[in-house]
Coordinates of C-alpha atoms and ligand atoms in Angstrom, one line a residue:
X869 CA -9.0 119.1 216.5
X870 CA -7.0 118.0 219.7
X871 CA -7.7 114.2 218.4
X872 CA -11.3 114.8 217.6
X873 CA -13.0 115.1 214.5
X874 CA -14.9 118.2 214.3
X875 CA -16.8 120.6 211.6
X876 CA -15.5 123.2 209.8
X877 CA -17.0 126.4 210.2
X878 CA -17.1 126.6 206.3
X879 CA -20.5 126.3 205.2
X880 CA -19.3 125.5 201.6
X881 CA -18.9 122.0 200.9
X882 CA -17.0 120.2 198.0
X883 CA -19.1 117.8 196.3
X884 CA -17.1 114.2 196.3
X885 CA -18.0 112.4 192.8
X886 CA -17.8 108.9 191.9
X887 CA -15.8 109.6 188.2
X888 CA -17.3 106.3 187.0
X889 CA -20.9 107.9 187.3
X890 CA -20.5 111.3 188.0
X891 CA -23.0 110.6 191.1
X892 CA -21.9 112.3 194.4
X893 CA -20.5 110.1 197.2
X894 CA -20.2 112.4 200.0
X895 CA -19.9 116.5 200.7
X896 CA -16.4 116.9 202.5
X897 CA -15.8 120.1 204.5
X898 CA -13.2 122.6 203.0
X899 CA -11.3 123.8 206.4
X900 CA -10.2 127.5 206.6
X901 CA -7.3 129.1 206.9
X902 CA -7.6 129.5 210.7
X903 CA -8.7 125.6 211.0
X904 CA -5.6 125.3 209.4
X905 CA -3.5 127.3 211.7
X906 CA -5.4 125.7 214.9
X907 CA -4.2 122.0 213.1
X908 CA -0.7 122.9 212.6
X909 CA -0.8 124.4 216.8
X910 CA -2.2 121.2 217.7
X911 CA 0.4 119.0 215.8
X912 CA 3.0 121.7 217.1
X913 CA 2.0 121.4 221.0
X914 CA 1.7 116.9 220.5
X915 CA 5.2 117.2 219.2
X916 CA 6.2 119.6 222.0
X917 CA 4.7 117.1 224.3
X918 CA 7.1 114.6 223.4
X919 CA 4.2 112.0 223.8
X920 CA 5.3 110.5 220.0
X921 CA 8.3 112.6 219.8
X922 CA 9.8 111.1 223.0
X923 CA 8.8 107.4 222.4
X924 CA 11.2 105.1 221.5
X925 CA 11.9 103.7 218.2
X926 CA 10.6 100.1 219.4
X927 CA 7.2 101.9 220.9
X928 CA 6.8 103.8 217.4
X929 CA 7.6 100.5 215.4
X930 CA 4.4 98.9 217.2
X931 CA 2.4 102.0 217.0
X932 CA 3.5 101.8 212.8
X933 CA 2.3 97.9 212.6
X934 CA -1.1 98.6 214.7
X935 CA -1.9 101.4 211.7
X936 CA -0.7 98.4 208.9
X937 CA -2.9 95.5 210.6
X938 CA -5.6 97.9 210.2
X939 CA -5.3 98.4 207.0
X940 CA -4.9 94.7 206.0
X941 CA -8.0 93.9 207.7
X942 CA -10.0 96.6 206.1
X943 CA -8.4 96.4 202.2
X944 CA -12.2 95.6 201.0
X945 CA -13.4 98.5 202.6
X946 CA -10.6 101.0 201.4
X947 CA -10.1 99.4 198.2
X948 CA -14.2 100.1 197.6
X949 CA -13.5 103.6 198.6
X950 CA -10.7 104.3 196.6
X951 CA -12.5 103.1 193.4
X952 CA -15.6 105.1 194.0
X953 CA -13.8 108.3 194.6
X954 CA -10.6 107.9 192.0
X955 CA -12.0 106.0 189.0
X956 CA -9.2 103.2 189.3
X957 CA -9.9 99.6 189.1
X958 CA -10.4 97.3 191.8
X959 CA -6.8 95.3 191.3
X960 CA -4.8 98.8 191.4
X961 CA -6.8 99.9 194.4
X962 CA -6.3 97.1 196.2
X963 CA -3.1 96.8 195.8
X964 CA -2.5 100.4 196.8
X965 CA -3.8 99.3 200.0
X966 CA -1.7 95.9 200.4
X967 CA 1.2 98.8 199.4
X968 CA 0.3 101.1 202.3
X969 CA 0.1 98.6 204.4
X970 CA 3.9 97.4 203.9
X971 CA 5.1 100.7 204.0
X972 CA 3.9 101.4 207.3
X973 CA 5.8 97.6 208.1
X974 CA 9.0 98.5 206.1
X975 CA 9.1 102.0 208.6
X976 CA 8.4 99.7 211.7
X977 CA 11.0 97.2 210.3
X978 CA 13.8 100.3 210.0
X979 CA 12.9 101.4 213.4
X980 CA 14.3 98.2 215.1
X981 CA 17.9 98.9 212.8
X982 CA 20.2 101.6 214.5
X983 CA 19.9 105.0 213.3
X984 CA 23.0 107.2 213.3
X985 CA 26.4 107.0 212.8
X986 CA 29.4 107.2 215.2
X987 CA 33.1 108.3 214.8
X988 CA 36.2 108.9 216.8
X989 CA 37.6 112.0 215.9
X990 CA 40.7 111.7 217.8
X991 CA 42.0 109.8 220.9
X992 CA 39.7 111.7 223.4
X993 CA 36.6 112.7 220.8
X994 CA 33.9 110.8 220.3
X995 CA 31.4 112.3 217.8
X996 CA 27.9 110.8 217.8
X997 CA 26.0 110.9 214.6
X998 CA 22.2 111.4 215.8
X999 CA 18.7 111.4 214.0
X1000 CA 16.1 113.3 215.5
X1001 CA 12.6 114.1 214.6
X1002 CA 12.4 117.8 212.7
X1003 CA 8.7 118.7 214.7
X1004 CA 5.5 119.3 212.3
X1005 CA 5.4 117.7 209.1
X1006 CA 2.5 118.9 206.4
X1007 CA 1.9 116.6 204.0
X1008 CA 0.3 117.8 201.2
X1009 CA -0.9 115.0 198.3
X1010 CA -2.3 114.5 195.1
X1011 CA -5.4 112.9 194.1
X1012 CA -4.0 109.9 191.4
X1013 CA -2.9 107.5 194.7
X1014 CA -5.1 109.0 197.5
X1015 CA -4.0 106.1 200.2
X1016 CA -0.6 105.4 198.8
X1017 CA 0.9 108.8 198.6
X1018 CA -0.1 109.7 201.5
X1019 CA 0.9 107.0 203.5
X1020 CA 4.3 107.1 201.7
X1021 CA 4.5 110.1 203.9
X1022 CA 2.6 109.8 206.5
X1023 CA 4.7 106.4 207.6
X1024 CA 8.3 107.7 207.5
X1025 CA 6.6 111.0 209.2
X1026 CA 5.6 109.2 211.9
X1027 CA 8.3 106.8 212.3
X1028 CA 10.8 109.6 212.6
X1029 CA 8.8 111.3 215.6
X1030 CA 7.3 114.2 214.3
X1031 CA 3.7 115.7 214.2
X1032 CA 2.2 115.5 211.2
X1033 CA -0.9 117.6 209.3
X1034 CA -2.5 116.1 206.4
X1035 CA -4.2 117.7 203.7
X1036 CA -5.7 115.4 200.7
X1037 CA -6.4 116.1 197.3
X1038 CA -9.9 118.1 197.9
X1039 CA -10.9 115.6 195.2
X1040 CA -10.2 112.7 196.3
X1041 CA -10.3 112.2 200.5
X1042 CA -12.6 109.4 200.9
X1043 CA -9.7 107.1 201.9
X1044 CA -7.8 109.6 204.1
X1045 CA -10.5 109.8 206.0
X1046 CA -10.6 106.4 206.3
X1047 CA -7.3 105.9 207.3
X1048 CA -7.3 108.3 210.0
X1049 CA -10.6 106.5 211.7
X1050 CA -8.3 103.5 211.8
X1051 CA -5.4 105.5 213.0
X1052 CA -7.8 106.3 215.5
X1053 CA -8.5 103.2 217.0
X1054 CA -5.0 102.5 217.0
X1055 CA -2.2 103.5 220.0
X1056 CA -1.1 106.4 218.1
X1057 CA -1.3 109.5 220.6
X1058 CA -4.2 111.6 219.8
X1059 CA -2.6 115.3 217.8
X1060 CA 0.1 113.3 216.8
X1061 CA -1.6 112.3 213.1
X1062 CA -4.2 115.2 212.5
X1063 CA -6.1 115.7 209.0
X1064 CA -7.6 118.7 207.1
X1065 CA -9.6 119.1 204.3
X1066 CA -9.7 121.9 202.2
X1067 CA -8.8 123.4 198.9
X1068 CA -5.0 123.7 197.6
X1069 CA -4.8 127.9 197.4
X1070 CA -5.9 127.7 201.3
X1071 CA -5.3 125.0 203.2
X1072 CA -1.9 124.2 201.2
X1073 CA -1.0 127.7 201.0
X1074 CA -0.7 128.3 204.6
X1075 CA 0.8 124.7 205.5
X1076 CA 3.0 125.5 203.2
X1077 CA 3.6 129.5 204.9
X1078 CA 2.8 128.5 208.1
X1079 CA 6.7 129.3 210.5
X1080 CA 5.2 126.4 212.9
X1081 CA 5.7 123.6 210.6
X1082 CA 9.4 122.5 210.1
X1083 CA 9.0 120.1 207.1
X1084 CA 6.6 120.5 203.5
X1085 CA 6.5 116.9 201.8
X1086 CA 4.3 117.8 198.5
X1087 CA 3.5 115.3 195.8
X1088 CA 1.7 116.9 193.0
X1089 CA 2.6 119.0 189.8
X1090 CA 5.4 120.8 188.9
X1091 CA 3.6 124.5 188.9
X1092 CA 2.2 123.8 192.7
X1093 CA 5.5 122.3 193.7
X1094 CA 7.4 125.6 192.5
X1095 CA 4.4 127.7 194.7
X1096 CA 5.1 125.5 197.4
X1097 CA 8.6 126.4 197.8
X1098 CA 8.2 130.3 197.4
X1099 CA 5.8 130.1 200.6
X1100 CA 8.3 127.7 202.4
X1101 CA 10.8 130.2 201.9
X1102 CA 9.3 132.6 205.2
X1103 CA 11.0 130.1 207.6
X1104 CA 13.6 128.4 205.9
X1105 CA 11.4 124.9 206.2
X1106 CA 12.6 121.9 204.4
X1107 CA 10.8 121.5 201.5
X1108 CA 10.4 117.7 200.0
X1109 CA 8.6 117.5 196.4
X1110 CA 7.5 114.7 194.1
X1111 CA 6.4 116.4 191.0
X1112 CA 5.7 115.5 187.6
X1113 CA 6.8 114.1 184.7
X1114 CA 7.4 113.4 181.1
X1115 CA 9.4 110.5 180.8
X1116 CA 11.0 108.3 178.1
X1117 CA 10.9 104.6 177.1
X1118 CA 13.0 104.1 174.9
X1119 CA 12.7 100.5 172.4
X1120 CA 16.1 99.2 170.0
X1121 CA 15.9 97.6 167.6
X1122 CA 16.8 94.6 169.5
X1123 CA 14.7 94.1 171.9
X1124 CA 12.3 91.1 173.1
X1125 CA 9.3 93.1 171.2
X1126 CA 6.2 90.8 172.8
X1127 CA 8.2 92.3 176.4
X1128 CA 9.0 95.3 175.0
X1129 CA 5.2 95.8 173.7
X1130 CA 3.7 94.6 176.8
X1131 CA 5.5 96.8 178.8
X1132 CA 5.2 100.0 176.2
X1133 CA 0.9 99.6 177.5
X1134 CA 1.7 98.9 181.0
X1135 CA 3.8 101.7 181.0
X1136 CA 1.3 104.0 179.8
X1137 CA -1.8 103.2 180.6
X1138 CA -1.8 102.0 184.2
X1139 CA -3.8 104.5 186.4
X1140 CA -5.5 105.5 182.9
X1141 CA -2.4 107.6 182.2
X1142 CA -2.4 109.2 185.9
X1143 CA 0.8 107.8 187.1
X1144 CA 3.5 110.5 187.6
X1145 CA 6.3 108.2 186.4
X1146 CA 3.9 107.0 183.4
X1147 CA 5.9 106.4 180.3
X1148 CA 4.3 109.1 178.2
X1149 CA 6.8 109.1 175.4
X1150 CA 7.9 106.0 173.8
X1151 CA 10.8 106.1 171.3
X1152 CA 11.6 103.2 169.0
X1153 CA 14.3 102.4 166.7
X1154 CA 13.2 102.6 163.1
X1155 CA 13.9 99.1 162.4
X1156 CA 10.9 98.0 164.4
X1157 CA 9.3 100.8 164.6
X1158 CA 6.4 100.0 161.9
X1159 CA 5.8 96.6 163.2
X1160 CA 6.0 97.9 167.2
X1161 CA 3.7 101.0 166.4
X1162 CA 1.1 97.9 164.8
X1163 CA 1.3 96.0 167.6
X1164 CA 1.3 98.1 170.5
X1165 CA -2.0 99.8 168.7
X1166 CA -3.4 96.7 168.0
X1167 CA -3.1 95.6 172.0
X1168 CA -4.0 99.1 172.9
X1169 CA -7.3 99.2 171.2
X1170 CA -8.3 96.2 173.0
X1171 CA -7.9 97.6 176.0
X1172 CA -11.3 96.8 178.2
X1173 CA -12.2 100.9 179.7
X1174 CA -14.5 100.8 181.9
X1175 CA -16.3 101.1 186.2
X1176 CA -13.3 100.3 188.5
X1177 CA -15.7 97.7 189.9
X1178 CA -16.6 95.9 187.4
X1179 CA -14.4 92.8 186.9
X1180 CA -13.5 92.7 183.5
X1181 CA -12.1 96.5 183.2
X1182 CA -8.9 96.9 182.4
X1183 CA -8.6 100.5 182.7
X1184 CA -10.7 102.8 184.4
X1185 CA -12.0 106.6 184.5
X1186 CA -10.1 110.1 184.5
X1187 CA -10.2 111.5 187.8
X1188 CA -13.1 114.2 187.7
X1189 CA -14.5 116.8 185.2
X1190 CA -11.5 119.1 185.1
X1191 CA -8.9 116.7 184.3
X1192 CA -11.0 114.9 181.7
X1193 CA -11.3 118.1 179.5
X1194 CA -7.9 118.8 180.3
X1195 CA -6.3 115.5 178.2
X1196 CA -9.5 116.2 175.5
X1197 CA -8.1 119.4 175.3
X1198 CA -4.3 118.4 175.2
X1199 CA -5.4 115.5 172.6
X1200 CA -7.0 118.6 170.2
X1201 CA -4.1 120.4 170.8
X1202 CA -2.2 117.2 169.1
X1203 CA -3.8 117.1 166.1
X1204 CA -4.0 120.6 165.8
X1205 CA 0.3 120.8 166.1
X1206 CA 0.5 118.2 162.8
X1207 CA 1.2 114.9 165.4
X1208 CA -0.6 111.5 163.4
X1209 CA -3.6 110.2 165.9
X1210 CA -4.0 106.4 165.3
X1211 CA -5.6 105.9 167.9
X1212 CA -8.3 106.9 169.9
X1213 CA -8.6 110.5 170.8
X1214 CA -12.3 110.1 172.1
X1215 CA -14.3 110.0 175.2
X1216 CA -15.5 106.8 175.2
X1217 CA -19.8 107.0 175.1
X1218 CA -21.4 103.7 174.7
X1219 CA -21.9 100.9 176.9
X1220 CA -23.4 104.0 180.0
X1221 CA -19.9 105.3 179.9
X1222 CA -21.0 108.9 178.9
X1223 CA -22.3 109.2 182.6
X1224 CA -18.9 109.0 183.7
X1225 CA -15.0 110.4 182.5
X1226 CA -13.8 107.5 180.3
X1227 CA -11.1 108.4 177.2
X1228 CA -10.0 106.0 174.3
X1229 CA -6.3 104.5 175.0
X1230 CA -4.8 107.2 172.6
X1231 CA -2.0 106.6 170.5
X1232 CA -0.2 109.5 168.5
X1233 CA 3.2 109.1 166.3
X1234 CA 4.9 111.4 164.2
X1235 CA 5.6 113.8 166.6
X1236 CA 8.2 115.7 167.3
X1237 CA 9.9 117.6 170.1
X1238 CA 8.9 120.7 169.9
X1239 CA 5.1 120.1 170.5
X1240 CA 3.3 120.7 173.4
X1241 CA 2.0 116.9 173.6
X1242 CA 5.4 116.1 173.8
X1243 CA 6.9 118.7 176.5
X1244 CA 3.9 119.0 178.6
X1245 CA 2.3 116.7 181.2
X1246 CA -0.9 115.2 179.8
X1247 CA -1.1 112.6 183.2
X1248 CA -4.0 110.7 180.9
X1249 CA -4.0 107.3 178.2
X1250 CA -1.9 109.2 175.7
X1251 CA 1.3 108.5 174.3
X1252 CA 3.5 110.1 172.0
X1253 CA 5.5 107.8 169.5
X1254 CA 8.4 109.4 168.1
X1255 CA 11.3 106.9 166.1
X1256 CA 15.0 107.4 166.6
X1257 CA 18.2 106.1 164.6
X1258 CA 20.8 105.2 166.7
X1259 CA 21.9 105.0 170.9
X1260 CA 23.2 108.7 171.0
X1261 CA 19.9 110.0 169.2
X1262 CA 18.1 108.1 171.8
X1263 CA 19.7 109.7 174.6
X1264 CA 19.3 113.0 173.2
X1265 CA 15.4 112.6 172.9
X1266 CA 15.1 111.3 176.1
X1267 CA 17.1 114.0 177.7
X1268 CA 15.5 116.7 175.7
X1269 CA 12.2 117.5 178.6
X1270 CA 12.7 119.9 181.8
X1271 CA 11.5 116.7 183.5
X1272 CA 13.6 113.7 184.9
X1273 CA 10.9 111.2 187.0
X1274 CA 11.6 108.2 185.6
X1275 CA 13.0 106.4 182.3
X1276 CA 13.0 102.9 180.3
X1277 CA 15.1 100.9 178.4
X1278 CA 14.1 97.9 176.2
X1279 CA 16.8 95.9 174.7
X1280 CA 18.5 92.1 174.6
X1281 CA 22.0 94.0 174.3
X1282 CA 22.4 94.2 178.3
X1283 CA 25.8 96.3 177.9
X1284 CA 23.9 98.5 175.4
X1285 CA 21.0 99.3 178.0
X1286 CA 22.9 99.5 181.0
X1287 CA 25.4 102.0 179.1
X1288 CA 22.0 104.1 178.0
X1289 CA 20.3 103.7 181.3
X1290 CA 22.6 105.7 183.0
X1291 CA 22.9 108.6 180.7
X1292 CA 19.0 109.2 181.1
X1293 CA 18.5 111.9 183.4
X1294 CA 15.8 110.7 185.8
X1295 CA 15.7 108.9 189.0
X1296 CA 13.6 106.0 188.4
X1297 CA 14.7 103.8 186.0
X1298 CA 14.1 100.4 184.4
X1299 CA 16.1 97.9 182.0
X1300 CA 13.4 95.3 180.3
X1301 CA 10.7 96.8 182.4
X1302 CA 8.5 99.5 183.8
X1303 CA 6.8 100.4 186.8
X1304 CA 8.2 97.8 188.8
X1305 CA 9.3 99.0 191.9
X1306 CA 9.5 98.1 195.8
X1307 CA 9.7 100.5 198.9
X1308 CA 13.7 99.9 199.5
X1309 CA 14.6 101.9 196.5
X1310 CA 14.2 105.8 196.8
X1311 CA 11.6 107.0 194.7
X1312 CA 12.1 110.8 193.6
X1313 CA 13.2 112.5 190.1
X1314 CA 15.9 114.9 188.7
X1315 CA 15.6 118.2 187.5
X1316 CA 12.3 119.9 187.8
X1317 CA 10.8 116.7 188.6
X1318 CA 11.4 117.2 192.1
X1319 CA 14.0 117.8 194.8
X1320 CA 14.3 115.2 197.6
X1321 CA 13.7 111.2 198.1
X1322 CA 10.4 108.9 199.6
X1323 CA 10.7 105.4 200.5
X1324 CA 13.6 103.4 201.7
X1325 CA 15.8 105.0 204.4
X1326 CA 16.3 108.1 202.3
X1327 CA 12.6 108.6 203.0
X1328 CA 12.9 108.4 206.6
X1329 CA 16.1 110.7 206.6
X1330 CA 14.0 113.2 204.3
X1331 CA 11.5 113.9 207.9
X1332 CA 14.6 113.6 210.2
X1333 CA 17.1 116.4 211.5
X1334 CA 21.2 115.4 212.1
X1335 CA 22.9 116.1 214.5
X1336 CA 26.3 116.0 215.9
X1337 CA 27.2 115.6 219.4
X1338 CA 30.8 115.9 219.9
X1339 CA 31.7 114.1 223.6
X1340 CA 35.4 114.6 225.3
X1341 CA 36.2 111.0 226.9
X1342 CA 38.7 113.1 228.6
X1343 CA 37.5 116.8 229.5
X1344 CA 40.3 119.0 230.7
X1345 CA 40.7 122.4 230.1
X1346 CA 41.5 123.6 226.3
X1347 CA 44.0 126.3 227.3
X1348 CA 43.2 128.4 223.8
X1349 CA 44.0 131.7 225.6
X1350 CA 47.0 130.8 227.7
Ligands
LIG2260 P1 -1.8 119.5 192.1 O1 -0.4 120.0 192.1 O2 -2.8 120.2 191.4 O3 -2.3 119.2 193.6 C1 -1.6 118.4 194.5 C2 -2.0 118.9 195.9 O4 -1.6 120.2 196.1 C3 -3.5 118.9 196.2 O5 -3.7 118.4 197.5 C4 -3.9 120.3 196.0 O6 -5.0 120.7 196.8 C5 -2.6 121.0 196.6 N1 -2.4 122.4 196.2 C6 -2.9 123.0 195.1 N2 -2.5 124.3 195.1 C7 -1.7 124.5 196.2 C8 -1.0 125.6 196.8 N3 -1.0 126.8 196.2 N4 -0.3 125.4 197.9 C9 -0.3 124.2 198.5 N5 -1.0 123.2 198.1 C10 -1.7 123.3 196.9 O7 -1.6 118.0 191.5 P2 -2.7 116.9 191.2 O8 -3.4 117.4 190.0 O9 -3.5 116.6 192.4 O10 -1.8 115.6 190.9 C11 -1.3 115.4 189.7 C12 0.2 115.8 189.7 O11 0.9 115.1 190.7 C13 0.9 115.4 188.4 O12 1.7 116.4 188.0 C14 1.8 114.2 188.8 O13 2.9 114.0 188.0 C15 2.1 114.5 190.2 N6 2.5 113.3 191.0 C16 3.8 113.1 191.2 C17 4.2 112.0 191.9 C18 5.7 111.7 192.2 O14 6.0 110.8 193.0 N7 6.6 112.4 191.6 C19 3.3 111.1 192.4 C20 1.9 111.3 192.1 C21 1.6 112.5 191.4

C-alpha cells in the first residue's frame, strides 16, 4: 500500500503449488475486500497526483523500457518461476518473458509517435483530436500466461497515464510478484503500479464494482467475463474482455499436409491445451481425412509430456487440481456422448508423473456439433476431429460455436483460403499457420469471445479517453440571439 508491500490482514492463505509435483512453492496472501478498496484509493489519489498521469509521453517511454531491461536481465529468474507455478515448459516460459519484455518496448516505441488527430472544421475552427489517460485501470488476469497477460495490460495501462490495480490468477502469482519487485526498482512513481492478491469472487468482484476505477481490462472465461460486466455496470466503467474460445482449423483437401499436420499439433497442444485461441476443433476435408487423422495421431502420441524443466519435455502439466479433473471430466463426458477416442484420454502415471497433473495428448473424431466437447471450452490437450465435404460446409462448422477467438485455414488454393478466411467469424486468424502472431496486430475475438482489442495501438486506445477540443483561431461574438 502507498508503494509498499504490506500483509494482508487475512489470516487465510492460498497454498501456491508447483503442478509438476503438486509440492507447495509459497503461501500468497488473499487481500480483502477493504485491501481492495484501500488499493484502488491509492491508485485513485497517484493518478490524481498527476505524478504518472502528468508525465510526458517521452518520460513514460523511459519509465516503460526501465520495467523491459528488467525483465531481460532477469528472464532466468522469471522464466524458473513461471514454470514452477504454471506447469509450462521452459521454452514457452521464457519466451513469455522475452514477449513481455517487447511489449513494454513496443508501448515505449508508440509513445515517441503522435497521438491524436487534428482537423479544421472551417476557416476559423480548429478541432484538436486528444488522448488522455481514463484514471484507474484494474486489471484482472488469468492464470495460463501469468507474466504475459498481464503485462499485455499492464504496458499500454501505463503508457497511456493511468493508475493501475492488479489482481493475478490466485493460482498462479509467482511472477507478478516478481514483476512488480522489478517495477520497483525502476523510476515508475510509487501508487502508480500497485498489486493485489486475492481470490476472483472478492478481490475481482469489487474491482470490478468499485465507482473509483474508470477502466476493467479482464482476460479470463466467458462466464467471469459476463459477471464482470454486470458489476461494471454501477458506474458506467469501460469494460475490456479477452474471453474464451472454441475455435476452428479448418484442413482441404489440398493442402501442404506435413504443414498442415504440423501446425494441426501446434495448434492444439501448445500450453498443454491452455491457450485461449488454441485450435480445439480441427475439420478436414474427407479426401484426406483418413490419412491426416493417422498422421496427426501418429505425431501426437509421440508427444514428450512431462516437468516444464526438464529439457526434453515437449508439453507440460495442467494448471492445478481443479482444472485437471475438469478436462478428465470433459474427456468422460466425450465418450459418454458417442465421440470415437483414438487417442489418449488418460492422466499420464508412469515415469513420477502421478505426483503431478499430466494428461495424454487426446485425440477424438467422429464428433459432431451438437456435443458438449464440441461447444464447450475444454482449455486442455483435446481436440475434436470432425470431416467436412466442401468450402460452404466448412464455413458453416466453423461458424456454428457462440465463440469467435481465433480461426485457421490450411490450403495451397491461396484464393480458396483467403475467400474462407474471411467468412470465419473470429478475430484472430491464420492462412497456412497458427498461433503466429506479433504485438502490432490487435489481438481480441468476436461474439461472446470478447468485446474490445489488446496490443498494437488499439490496445493503447482501449486505456485512453478522446477528446475534442474545438479552438476558434478567430473568437468574436456568435450573435445566436440577436
Ligand atoms: P477465470 O475466468 O476463472 O479467471 C480469470 C480471472 O478472473 C482470475 O484472476 C480470477 O480470480 C478472476 N475472477 C474470478 N471470478 C471473478 C469475479 N466474479 N469477478 C472478478 N474477477 C473474477 O479464467 P481462468 O480459468 O483463470 O483462465 C482461463 C480462461 O481464460 C479461459 O476461458 C481462456 O480462454 C481465457 N483466456 C482468454 C484469453 C484471450 O486473450 N482471449 C487469454 C488467456 C485466457
Amino acid at each position: 500500500m502507498n508503494g509498499n508491500w504490506v500483509e494482508s490482514s487475512n489470516p487465510e492463505k492460498m497454498e501456491i503449488i508447483n503442478p509438476a509435483t503438486q509440492e507447495v512453492i509459497a503461501r500468497a496472501p488473499l487481500g480483502t475486500k477493504e485491501e481492495t478498496n484501500e488499493a484502488i484509493k491509492i491508485a485513485k489519489q497517484t493518478f490524481e497526483s498527476a505524478v504518472w498521469s502528468g508525465q510526458s509521453p517521452k518520460e513514460r517511454a523511459a519509465v516503460l523500457l526501465q520495467i523491459a531491461d528488467k525483465l531481460q536481465e532477469n528472464i532466468d529468474v522469471l522464466t524458473d518461476l513461471e514454470v514452477q507455478n504454471n506447469g509450462k515448459t521452459r521454452r514457452e516460459a521464457q519466451s513469455d518473458v522475452e514477449e513481455a519484455a517487447s511489449t513494454f518496448r513496443y508501448y515505449a516505441g508508440l509513445l515517441t509517435m503522435p497521438n491524436g488527430q487534428s482537423y479544421e472544421a472551417s476557416g476559423d475552427i480548429q478541432t484538436l483530436i486528444v488522448k488522455e489517460p481514463m484514471g484507474v485501470a484494474g486489471l484482472i488476469v488469468p492464470w495460463n500466461f501469468p507474466l504475459l497477460m498481464s503485462v499485455w495490460k499492464i504496458a499500454p495501462a501505463l503508457a497511456a497515464g493511468n493508475s493501475i490495480l492488479l489482481k493475478p490468477a490466485e493460482i498462479t502469482p509467482m511472477t507478478a510478484v516478481k514483476l512488480f519487485e522489478l517495477m520497483d526498482e525502476t523510476d515508475l512513481p510509487k501508487g502508480a503500479a500497485n498489486l493485489i492478491m486475492g481470490v476472483g469472487s472478492v478481490v475481482g468482484q469489487t474491482i470490478a464494482e468499485s465507482n473509483d476505477v474508470d477502466i476493467v481490462s479482464f482476460t479470463g472465461s466467458t462466464e467471469v467475463g459476463r459477471r464482470i460486466m454486470q458489476a461494471a455496470s454501477g458506474n458506467l466503467k469501460k469494460v475490456s474482455l479477452e474471453l474464451g474460445g472454441k475455435s476452428p482449423n479448418i484442413i482441404f483437401d489440398d493442402a501442404d499436409l506435413e504443414t498442415a499436420v504440423d501446425y494441426a499439433l501446434f495448434g492444439i497442444f501448445l500450453g498443454s491445451g491452455q491457450v485461449c485461441s488454441s485450435g480445439s476443433r480441427l475439420l478436414v476435408q474427407e479426401g484426406i481425412y483418413d490419412t491426416f487423422v493417422e498422421k496427426f495421431v501418429e505425431k501426437a502420441k509421440a508427444i514428450r509430456v512431462g516437468p516444464g524443466n526438464d529439457e526434453h519435455s515437449q508439453m507440460g502439466a495442467i494448471v492445478g487440481e481443479k482444472h485437471f479433473k475438469s478436462i478428465l471430466d470433459y474427456i468422460r463426458i466425450g465418450k459418454e456422448e458417442g465421440a470415437n477416442l483414438v487417442l489418449g484420454g488418460n492422466r499420464i502415471e508412469k515415469d513420477g508423473l502421478d505426483r503431478g497433473f499430466f494428461i495424454e495428448p487426446t485425440v477424438f473424431t467422429h464428433v459432431t456439433s451438437d456435443m458438449r466437447i464440441v461447444r464447450e471450452e475444454i482449455f486442455g490437450p483435446v481436440v475434436a476431429i470432425q470431416k467436412f465435404k466442401g468450402e460452404e460446409e466448412a464455413v458453416r462448422i466453423a461458424n456454428d460455436t457462440d465463440f469467435g477467438l481465433a480461426g485457421a485455414v490450411f490450403s495451397t488454393d491461396h484464393n480458396k483460403a483467403i475467400r474462407v478466411i474471411k467468412k470465419v467469424r473470429a478475430g484472430i486468424t491464420w492462412v497456412n499457420a497458427y498461433h503466429l502472431t506479433n504485438i502490432q496486430a490487435p489481438w481480441g475475438g468476436y461474439k461472446q469471445s470478447g468485446i474490445g482489442r489488446s496490443l498494437s495501438t488499439y490496445g493503447l486506445d482501449e486505456y485512453q479517453e478522446t477528446k475534442q477540443i474545438n479552438i476558434h483561431l478567430e473568437p468574436k461574438p456568435i450573435g445566436w440571439f440577436e
